[in-house]
Short mmCIF file of C-alpha atoms in Angstrom, two decimals:
data_model
loop_
_atom_site.label_atom_id
_atom_site.label_comp_id
_atom_site.label_asym_id
_atom_site.label_seq_id
_atom_site.Cartn_x
_atom_site.Cartn_y
_atom_site.Cartn_z
CA MET W 1 118.38 -91.99 -10.64
CA ASN W 2 121.42 -90.52 -8.95
CA GLU W 3 120.60 -86.88 -9.69
CA ARG W 4 116.99 -87.12 -8.52
CA TYR W 5 117.98 -88.80 -5.25
CA ALA W 6 121.38 -87.09 -4.82
CA ARG W 7 120.47 -85.64 -1.40
CA HIS W 8 119.49 -89.09 -0.15
CA ILE W 9 122.55 -90.79 -1.62
CA SER W 10 124.82 -88.19 0.02
CA LEU W 11 123.62 -89.38 3.42
CA THR W 12 126.07 -91.93 4.82
CA GLU W 13 123.18 -93.94 6.33
CA VAL W 14 121.34 -94.12 2.98
CA GLY W 15 123.76 -94.11 0.03
CA ILE W 16 123.06 -95.89 -3.26
CA GLU W 17 122.31 -99.11 -1.41
CA GLY W 18 119.63 -97.41 0.70
CA GLN W 19 118.09 -95.73 -2.33
CA GLN W 20 117.88 -99.13 -4.00
CA LYS W 21 116.03 -100.45 -0.94
CA LEU W 22 113.50 -97.63 -1.37
CA THR W 23 113.08 -98.53 -5.05
CA LYS W 24 112.38 -102.15 -4.15
CA ALA W 25 109.93 -101.28 -1.34
CA LYS W 26 106.19 -101.89 -1.69
CA VAL W 27 104.01 -99.67 0.47
CA LEU W 28 100.21 -99.61 0.73
CA VAL W 29 98.48 -96.41 1.89
CA ILE W 30 94.91 -96.82 3.15
CA GLY W 31 93.04 -93.55 2.77
CA ALA W 32 94.13 -90.70 0.49
CA GLY W 33 92.79 -87.97 2.77
CA GLY W 34 94.42 -85.61 5.25
CA LEU W 35 97.09 -88.10 6.31
CA GLY W 36 97.34 -90.05 3.07
CA CYS W 37 98.11 -86.99 0.90
CA PRO W 38 101.38 -85.95 2.62
CA VAL W 39 102.39 -89.59 3.15
CA LEU W 40 101.95 -90.33 -0.55
CA LYS W 41 103.64 -87.18 -1.75
CA TYR W 42 106.77 -87.74 0.33
CA LEU W 43 106.97 -91.46 -0.40
CA VAL W 44 106.73 -90.81 -4.14
CA ALA W 45 109.30 -88.02 -3.90
CA ALA W 46 111.58 -90.37 -1.93
CA GLY W 47 111.42 -92.97 -4.71
CA ILE W 48 109.43 -95.78 -3.05
CA GLY W 49 109.20 -98.17 -6.01
CA THR W 50 105.70 -99.59 -5.62
CA LEU W 51 102.75 -97.86 -4.01
CA GLY W 52 99.13 -98.94 -3.52
CA ILE W 53 96.39 -96.44 -2.72
CA VAL W 54 93.03 -97.52 -1.27
CA ASP W 55 90.22 -94.96 -1.19
CA PHE W 56 86.60 -95.25 -2.24
CA ASP W 57 85.74 -91.62 -1.54
CA THR W 58 85.47 -88.63 -3.85
CA VAL W 59 87.10 -85.20 -3.48
CA SER W 60 84.85 -82.53 -1.97
CA LEU W 61 85.38 -78.80 -1.48
CA SER W 62 85.86 -79.16 2.30
CA ASN W 63 88.79 -81.56 1.70
CA LEU W 64 90.93 -78.87 0.05
CA GLN W 65 91.76 -77.16 3.37
CA ARG W 66 94.18 -80.02 4.18
CA GLN W 67 94.24 -82.68 1.43
CA ILE W 68 97.10 -81.21 -0.54
CA LEU W 69 97.08 -83.45 -3.59
CA TYR W 70 93.75 -82.12 -4.87
CA THR W 71 92.50 -79.00 -6.65
CA GLU W 72 89.06 -77.49 -7.26
CA LYS W 73 88.93 -79.25 -10.64
CA ASP W 74 89.09 -82.62 -8.86
CA ILE W 75 85.85 -82.19 -6.90
CA GLY W 76 83.59 -85.20 -7.42
CA LYS W 77 86.40 -87.44 -8.70
CA ASN W 78 87.73 -90.52 -6.92
CA LYS W 79 90.61 -89.61 -4.59
CA ALA W 80 92.77 -92.64 -5.39
CA ALA W 81 92.52 -91.97 -9.15
CA VAL W 82 93.32 -88.26 -8.82
CA ALA W 83 96.18 -88.97 -6.39
CA LYS W 84 97.73 -91.47 -8.83
CA LYS W 85 97.63 -88.95 -11.68
CA ARG W 86 99.13 -86.17 -9.55
CA LEU W 87 101.83 -88.39 -8.06
CA GLU W 88 102.86 -89.76 -11.45
CA SER W 89 103.57 -86.21 -12.56
CA LEU W 90 105.92 -85.89 -9.58
CA ASN W 91 107.79 -89.16 -10.20
CA LYS W 92 106.96 -91.29 -13.25
CA ASP W 93 109.21 -94.11 -12.07
CA VAL W 94 106.95 -95.06 -9.17
CA ASN W 95 104.58 -97.92 -9.93
CA ILE W 96 101.18 -96.93 -8.49
CA THR W 97 98.17 -99.25 -8.20
CA ILE W 98 94.83 -97.86 -7.07
CA TYR W 99 91.97 -99.59 -5.26
CA PRO W 100 88.95 -97.24 -5.50
CA GLU W 101 86.90 -99.39 -3.14
CA VAL W 102 85.99 -99.75 0.53
CA LEU W 103 88.50 -101.87 2.44
CA GLY W 104 86.45 -104.70 3.91
CA LEU W 105 86.58 -108.32 4.98
CA GLU W 106 86.38 -109.59 1.40
CA ASN W 107 89.34 -107.71 -0.06
CA CYS W 108 91.55 -106.77 2.90
CA LEU W 109 93.93 -109.73 3.13
CA THR W 110 94.24 -109.99 -0.66
CA ILE W 111 95.16 -106.33 -1.14
CA LEU W 112 97.58 -106.25 1.82
CA ALA W 113 99.35 -109.42 0.69
CA SER W 114 101.21 -107.65 -2.15
CA TYR W 115 102.88 -105.02 0.08
CA ASP W 116 105.67 -104.92 2.69
CA ILE W 117 104.44 -102.00 4.79
CA VAL W 118 100.92 -100.60 5.37
CA VAL W 119 100.18 -96.97 6.24
CA ASP W 120 97.00 -96.16 8.16
CA GLY W 121 95.47 -92.97 6.79
CA THR W 122 91.93 -93.98 7.74
CA ASP W 123 89.42 -91.81 9.53
CA ASN W 124 87.29 -94.43 11.25
CA PHE W 125 87.64 -97.19 13.82
CA THR W 126 85.99 -99.86 11.69
CA THR W 127 88.77 -99.76 9.10
CA ARG W 128 91.48 -99.13 11.70
CA TYR W 129 90.70 -102.28 13.71
CA LEU W 130 90.30 -104.34 10.54
CA LEU W 131 93.63 -103.07 9.24
CA ASN W 132 95.40 -103.69 12.53
CA ASP W 133 94.11 -107.24 12.81
CA ALA W 134 94.93 -108.02 9.16
CA CYS W 135 98.48 -106.60 9.51
CA CYS W 136 98.95 -108.56 12.73
CA LYS W 137 97.87 -111.81 11.05
CA LEU W 138 100.09 -111.16 8.03
CA GLN W 139 102.93 -109.86 10.26
CA LYS W 140 103.25 -106.64 8.29
CA PRO W 141 104.19 -103.35 9.97
CA LEU W 142 101.33 -100.86 10.23
CA VAL W 143 102.40 -97.21 10.35
CA TYR W 144 99.58 -95.61 12.29
CA GLY W 145 98.53 -91.97 12.51
CA SER W 146 95.38 -90.30 13.81
CA LEU W 147 94.11 -86.87 14.76
CA TYR W 148 91.81 -84.94 17.03
CA LYS W 149 91.46 -81.21 16.30
CA TYR W 150 94.95 -79.99 17.36
CA GLU W 151 96.38 -83.28 18.66
CA GLY W 152 97.91 -86.20 16.82
CA GLN W 153 99.33 -89.66 17.42
CA VAL W 154 101.86 -91.71 15.47
CA SER W 155 103.11 -95.23 16.07
CA VAL W 156 104.27 -98.37 14.27
CA PHE W 157 102.34 -101.51 15.17
CA ASN W 158 103.04 -105.19 14.44
CA TYR W 159 106.71 -104.44 13.75
CA LYS W 160 109.20 -107.19 14.63
CA GLN W 161 106.90 -108.77 17.22
CA GLY W 162 106.07 -105.39 18.74
CA PRO W 163 102.66 -104.36 20.10
CA SER W 164 99.56 -103.99 17.94
CA TYR W 165 96.92 -101.24 18.10
CA ARG W 166 94.78 -103.56 20.22
CA CYS W 167 97.57 -103.67 22.83
CA LEU W 168 96.92 -99.94 23.23
CA PHE W 169 93.14 -99.96 22.82
CA PRO W 170 91.89 -103.58 23.04
CA GLU W 171 88.28 -102.64 22.36
CA PRO W 172 86.91 -99.93 20.08
CA PRO W 173 84.90 -97.03 21.49
CA LYS W 174 81.15 -97.35 21.55
CA SER W 175 79.12 -95.98 18.67
CA GLY W 176 78.94 -92.19 18.91
CA GLU W 177 81.59 -91.97 21.68
CA VAL W 178 84.19 -90.40 19.42
CA PRO W 179 82.48 -87.87 17.17
CA ASN W 180 82.36 -88.06 13.42
CA CYS W 181 85.41 -86.38 11.88
CA ASN W 182 83.04 -84.35 9.67
CA GLU W 183 81.59 -82.72 12.78
CA ILE W 184 84.68 -81.90 14.84
CA GLY W 185 87.08 -80.09 12.53
CA VAL W 186 90.87 -80.22 12.40
CA LEU W 187 93.58 -77.59 12.00
CA GLY W 188 94.59 -78.00 8.34
CA VAL W 189 98.33 -78.28 8.95
CA LEU W 190 98.03 -81.04 11.58
CA PRO W 191 97.50 -83.98 9.18
CA GLY W 192 100.48 -82.61 7.24
CA GLN W 193 102.70 -82.91 10.32
CA ILE W 194 101.40 -86.33 11.34
CA GLY W 195 101.49 -87.66 7.76
CA ILE W 196 105.09 -86.57 7.31
CA MET W 197 106.01 -88.37 10.55
CA GLN W 198 104.31 -91.51 9.21
CA ALA W 199 106.26 -91.20 5.95
CA THR W 200 109.44 -90.80 8.01
CA GLU W 201 108.72 -94.06 9.86
CA VAL W 202 108.18 -95.83 6.51
CA LEU W 203 111.57 -94.63 5.25
CA LYS W 204 113.29 -95.67 8.51
CA ILE W 205 111.76 -99.16 8.32
CA VAL W 206 112.76 -99.62 4.66
CA LEU W 207 116.26 -98.23 5.18
CA GLY W 208 116.78 -99.99 8.51
CA ILE W 209 118.00 -96.82 10.21
CA GLY W 210 117.13 -95.01 13.42
CA ASP W 211 114.67 -95.98 16.14
CA VAL W 212 111.35 -97.08 14.71
CA LEU W 213 108.32 -95.97 16.76
CA SER W 214 107.47 -99.55 17.68
CA GLY W 215 106.26 -99.99 21.26
CA LYS W 216 105.97 -96.22 21.45
CA LEU W 217 103.17 -93.76 20.80
CA LEU W 218 104.30 -90.32 19.69
CA TYR W 219 101.78 -87.73 20.86
CA ILE W 220 101.77 -84.07 19.83
CA ASN W 221 99.58 -81.09 20.63
CA VAL W 222 100.30 -78.28 18.18
CA LEU W 223 98.57 -75.66 20.36
CA THR W 224 100.60 -76.30 23.52
CA ASN W 225 103.71 -77.72 21.78
CA ASP W 226 103.41 -80.70 24.13
CA ARG W 227 105.25 -83.60 22.49
CA ARG W 228 105.80 -86.96 24.17
CA VAL W 229 106.81 -90.48 23.41
CA ILE W 230 104.66 -92.87 25.46
CA GLU W 231 105.76 -96.48 25.96
CA ILE W 232 103.29 -99.26 25.03
CA GLU W 233 103.79 -102.89 25.98
CA ARG W 234 102.96 -105.89 23.83
CA ASN W 235 100.08 -107.97 25.19
CA ASP W 236 100.74 -111.58 24.14
CA LYS W 237 97.21 -112.71 25.00
CA ILE W 238 95.66 -110.08 22.75
CA ILE W 239 98.07 -110.79 19.88
CA GLN W 240 97.39 -114.52 20.19
CA SER W 241 93.64 -113.96 19.98
CA ILE W 242 94.10 -111.88 16.80
CA TYR W 243 96.12 -114.75 15.28
CA THR W 244 93.52 -117.36 16.10
CA GLU W 245 90.25 -115.54 15.49
CA GLU W 246 88.69 -114.80 12.10
CA LEU W 247 88.81 -111.20 10.89
CA GLU W 248 85.63 -109.33 11.68
CA LEU W 249 84.31 -105.82 11.28
CA ILE W 250 83.57 -103.84 14.42
CA THR W 251 80.28 -101.98 14.37
CA THR W 252 81.35 -98.48 15.51
CA ARG W 253 80.13 -96.11 12.80
CA ASP W 254 82.24 -93.16 13.92
CA CYS W 255 83.00 -91.72 10.54
CA ILE W 256 82.51 -92.00 6.85
CA THR W 257 82.53 -95.54 5.62
CA ILE W 258 79.43 -94.60 3.70
CA ALA W 259 79.55 -94.69 -0.08
CA SER W 260 78.94 -91.38 -1.79
CA VAL W 261 78.29 -90.30 -5.34
CA SER W 262 78.90 -87.00 -7.07
CA LEU W 263 76.60 -85.20 -9.49
CA SER W 264 79.39 -85.24 -12.06
CA GLU W 265 79.02 -89.04 -12.23
CA MET W 266 75.26 -89.00 -12.89
CA ASN W 267 72.42 -88.06 -15.24
CA LEU W 268 68.94 -86.99 -14.15
CA THR W 269 67.54 -89.49 -16.64
CA ASP W 270 69.31 -92.45 -14.96
CA GLU W 271 66.61 -95.08 -14.53
CA GLY W 272 65.90 -97.26 -11.51
CA VAL W 273 67.13 -94.66 -9.02
CA CYS W 274 65.18 -93.43 -6.02
CA TRP W 275 66.18 -89.96 -4.79
CA ILE W 276 65.45 -89.18 -1.13
CA ASP W 277 65.50 -85.61 0.20
CA VAL W 278 65.98 -85.88 3.99
CA ARG W 279 65.71 -82.13 4.67
CA GLU W 280 62.83 -80.73 6.70
CA ASP W 281 59.76 -79.53 4.75
CA HIS W 282 60.53 -75.80 5.11
CA GLU W 283 64.05 -75.97 3.65
CA GLN W 284 64.83 -74.39 0.29
CA PRO W 285 65.31 -74.97 -2.59
CA GLN W 286 62.45 -77.39 -3.15
CA PHE W 287 62.45 -80.03 -5.89
CA GLU W 288 59.91 -81.95 -7.93
CA PHE W 289 61.16 -84.61 -10.33
CA PRO W 290 60.35 -88.24 -11.12
CA GLY W 291 61.74 -90.73 -8.60
CA LEU W 292 62.03 -88.17 -5.77
CA LYS W 293 60.77 -88.87 -2.25
CA LYS W 294 60.72 -86.25 0.51
CA ILE W 295 61.28 -87.86 3.90
CA PRO W 296 62.80 -85.56 6.57
CA LEU W 297 65.50 -87.23 8.69
CA SER W 298 63.32 -86.63 11.77
CA SER W 299 60.57 -88.91 10.40
CA LEU W 300 62.74 -91.36 8.46
CA LEU W 301 62.04 -94.33 10.74
CA ASP W 302 58.26 -93.66 10.68
CA GLU W 303 58.28 -93.62 6.87
CA ILE W 304 60.73 -96.46 6.40
CA HIS W 305 58.05 -98.77 4.91
CA THR W 306 57.76 -96.41 1.89
CA ILE W 307 61.45 -96.83 0.95
CA PRO W 308 62.23 -99.49 -1.68
CA LYS W 309 64.64 -102.06 -0.25
CA THR W 310 66.70 -103.05 -3.24
CA THR W 311 66.48 -100.07 -5.64
CA LYS W 312 69.55 -97.81 -5.69
CA LYS W 313 68.85 -94.85 -3.40
CA ILE W 314 70.61 -91.48 -3.58
CA ILE W 315 70.16 -89.58 -0.33
CA PHE W 316 70.71 -85.83 -0.16
CA CYS W 317 70.27 -82.91 2.23
CA GLN W 318 71.57 -79.35 2.48
CA SER W 319 75.28 -80.14 2.94
CA GLY W 320 75.71 -83.92 3.02
CA VAL W 321 75.96 -84.49 6.78
CA ARG W 322 72.31 -85.52 7.35
CA ALA W 323 72.39 -87.71 4.23
CA LYS W 324 75.14 -89.80 5.85
CA LYS W 325 73.22 -89.99 9.14
CA ALA W 326 70.16 -91.13 7.19
CA ILE W 327 72.17 -93.92 5.54
CA ASP W 328 73.41 -95.01 8.94
CA LEU W 329 69.79 -95.30 10.11
CA LEU W 330 68.65 -97.07 6.94
CA GLU W 331 71.48 -99.60 7.07
CA GLU W 332 70.67 -100.33 10.72
CA GLN W 333 67.19 -101.23 9.45
CA GLN W 334 68.70 -103.60 6.83
CA ILE W 335 67.95 -101.23 3.92
CA SER W 336 70.94 -101.42 1.61
CA ASN W 337 72.07 -99.93 -1.71
CA CYS W 338 72.09 -96.38 -0.34
CA VAL W 339 74.62 -93.74 -1.39
CA ALA W 340 75.00 -90.20 -0.11
CA LEU W 341 75.12 -87.32 -2.56
CA SER W 342 78.48 -85.56 -2.10
CA GLU W 343 76.92 -82.19 -2.96
CA GLY W 344 74.11 -80.34 -1.20
CA ALA W 345 70.70 -79.08 -2.34
CA ASN W 346 71.99 -75.82 -3.87
CA GLU W 347 74.48 -77.63 -6.09
CA LEU W 348 71.72 -80.10 -7.01
CA LYS W 349 69.43 -77.25 -8.10
CA TYR W 350 72.15 -75.86 -10.40
CA TRP W 351 72.86 -79.33 -11.78
CA ILE W 352 69.16 -80.02 -12.53
CA HIS W 353 68.94 -76.67 -14.32
CA GLN W 354 71.88 -77.70 -16.50
CA GLN W 355 70.40 -81.15 -17.18
CA ILE W 356 67.11 -79.67 -18.45
CA MET B 1 96.95 -89.29 47.92
CA LYS B 2 96.56 -86.31 45.64
CA LEU B 3 96.73 -87.09 41.94
CA THR B 4 96.58 -84.72 38.97
CA LEU B 5 94.60 -86.12 36.04
CA LYS B 6 95.68 -84.68 32.68
CA TYR B 7 93.03 -85.02 29.99
CA HIS B 8 93.74 -85.28 26.26
CA GLY B 9 91.70 -85.29 23.05
CA ARG B 10 87.95 -85.27 23.45
CA LEU B 11 88.20 -85.84 27.22
CA THR B 12 89.37 -82.22 27.62
CA GLU B 13 85.98 -81.08 26.30
CA LEU B 14 84.01 -83.79 28.02
CA PHE B 15 85.38 -82.78 31.43
CA GLY B 16 85.58 -79.08 30.54
CA LYS B 17 89.18 -78.80 31.73
CA LYS B 18 92.70 -79.84 30.77
CA GLU B 19 93.55 -81.19 34.21
CA GLU B 20 92.25 -81.54 37.74
CA THR B 21 93.72 -82.65 41.04
CA ILE B 22 91.70 -85.14 43.05
CA THR B 23 92.29 -87.28 46.14
CA VAL B 24 92.32 -91.03 45.49
CA THR B 25 92.93 -94.14 47.59
CA SER B 26 94.07 -96.45 44.76
CA ASN B 27 97.67 -97.47 44.36
CA THR B 28 97.47 -99.49 41.12
CA ALA B 29 96.37 -98.67 37.57
CA GLU B 30 93.35 -100.97 37.59
CA ALA B 31 92.22 -99.83 41.03
CA LEU B 32 92.49 -96.21 39.89
CA LYS B 33 90.39 -96.97 36.81
CA GLN B 34 87.70 -98.53 38.96
CA GLU B 35 87.83 -95.69 41.47
CA LEU B 36 87.48 -93.09 38.69
CA GLU B 37 84.61 -95.02 37.11
CA GLY B 38 82.85 -95.06 40.48
CA LEU B 39 83.37 -91.33 40.88
CA ASP B 40 82.14 -90.16 37.49
CA ILE B 41 79.96 -91.80 34.83
CA ARG B 42 82.03 -90.17 32.09
CA PHE B 43 84.89 -92.54 32.91
CA ARG B 44 82.53 -95.51 32.57
CA GLU B 45 81.15 -94.36 29.25
CA ASN B 46 84.42 -93.66 27.45
CA VAL B 47 87.40 -95.69 26.30
CA TYR B 48 90.73 -94.34 27.58
CA GLN B 49 94.19 -95.40 28.76
CA LEU B 50 96.20 -94.23 31.73
CA ALA B 51 99.87 -93.25 31.48
CA GLN B 52 102.41 -92.20 34.08
CA ASN B 53 105.94 -91.05 33.42
CA ASN B 54 105.23 -91.43 29.66
CA LYS B 55 104.31 -95.11 29.93
CA ILE B 56 100.89 -96.71 29.47
CA ILE B 57 99.95 -98.43 32.75
CA LYS B 58 97.48 -101.27 33.25
CA GLY B 59 96.46 -103.93 35.75
CA ASN B 60 98.53 -104.17 38.90
CA GLU B 61 101.16 -101.64 37.90
CA ILE B 62 101.83 -99.41 40.91
CA LEU B 63 101.08 -95.70 40.76
CA THR B 64 104.30 -93.86 41.48
CA ALA B 65 103.74 -90.47 39.84
CA PHE B 66 101.66 -87.54 41.02
CA ASP B 67 100.43 -86.90 37.45
CA VAL B 68 98.47 -89.37 35.33
CA ASP B 69 97.73 -88.73 31.65
CA ILE B 70 94.40 -89.96 30.32
CA PHE B 71 94.43 -90.67 26.58
CA PRO B 72 91.31 -91.50 24.54
CA PRO B 73 91.57 -93.04 21.07
CA PHE B 74 91.63 -90.57 18.16
CA SER B 75 89.75 -91.34 14.99
CA GLY B 76 90.54 -88.55 12.53
CA GLY B 77 92.66 -88.96 9.44
#
């Protein structure tokens, strides 16, 4: 242990005692994406003893520009499972538990209960508000990070009676107000910077050193080099209402909380599956196979009566973006059991060719 | 008084500028919010927080600075 962590142990503020605190720490990371990858890598390297990773999503090609734990061979695989494998090769002594599922009302409090500190690596307000409220109820620190193109924010909420995320933003934005992260883009290095700052806050909390970013919002803009620490006050009334009210999901569908499936997990002969192509009629390549319906996104609501309600539905388009919008629309109309195909039509054509 | 509004995140694109100087009559955070929301529908339709001198300001807190930062929530991760 001493050789691996020698550079930590040499620090007067850490020492062997501090390294032992890291070994005993239990940290849960929600989301193994742009923020989660650097957070996880540095926490594992630092010797955090127990780590939980929650992520239902699969690796896609567009993730590789910033999600540094993954390679091209991982495309289509569950992020939490791949992350665990990669991190164990970095430090086999870290005990890693994965939760390849959506964090929701049913599992949130149970999963959080086993950990001391929670790291927010989510990319949507639904999970962020749920996580904040759950951490507030359980009085666990939430190390928050979020991004917008070239700008990032970091803070620690619910730490030693400090403010919560709702003290900063009591109510979530309206649906569609903050664009989907798939549509806006982000400079690849930014989640690296923000994630490393989140990991730093975790280490400071565990070690009990330095000034934790509680009651403060660190804001950076990597284009202008603007960097500020903004003070936030605790709002007792808001905190009290979180304590007393039941957990609930907010309805803002700002980003991907939509289940997806990869071709690598499927066979064309799978029975009881309805495939829905939501591309417009003129788009190529065209498909004909049993169980396929062609309903362009533009006429989805007009054709909704033709969609089976309970059968598993795999929705696809040219790149995956419209498939997720279609699922949003279908779920608003109470049509469940829909998953988006991670790949687009061209990959599907190649896959079908291989299957036949 | 003249006040410089400094936009961040998506608000920079929504307003098409990083900052603008306007004349306002408000002297508290809440009054400024209401004045801005009366001036432009974009303030009514978006969630944001005001900050002066690197501190989030709300309610009856008095405006003392000539610059006010306007921060929207970020969602990306």
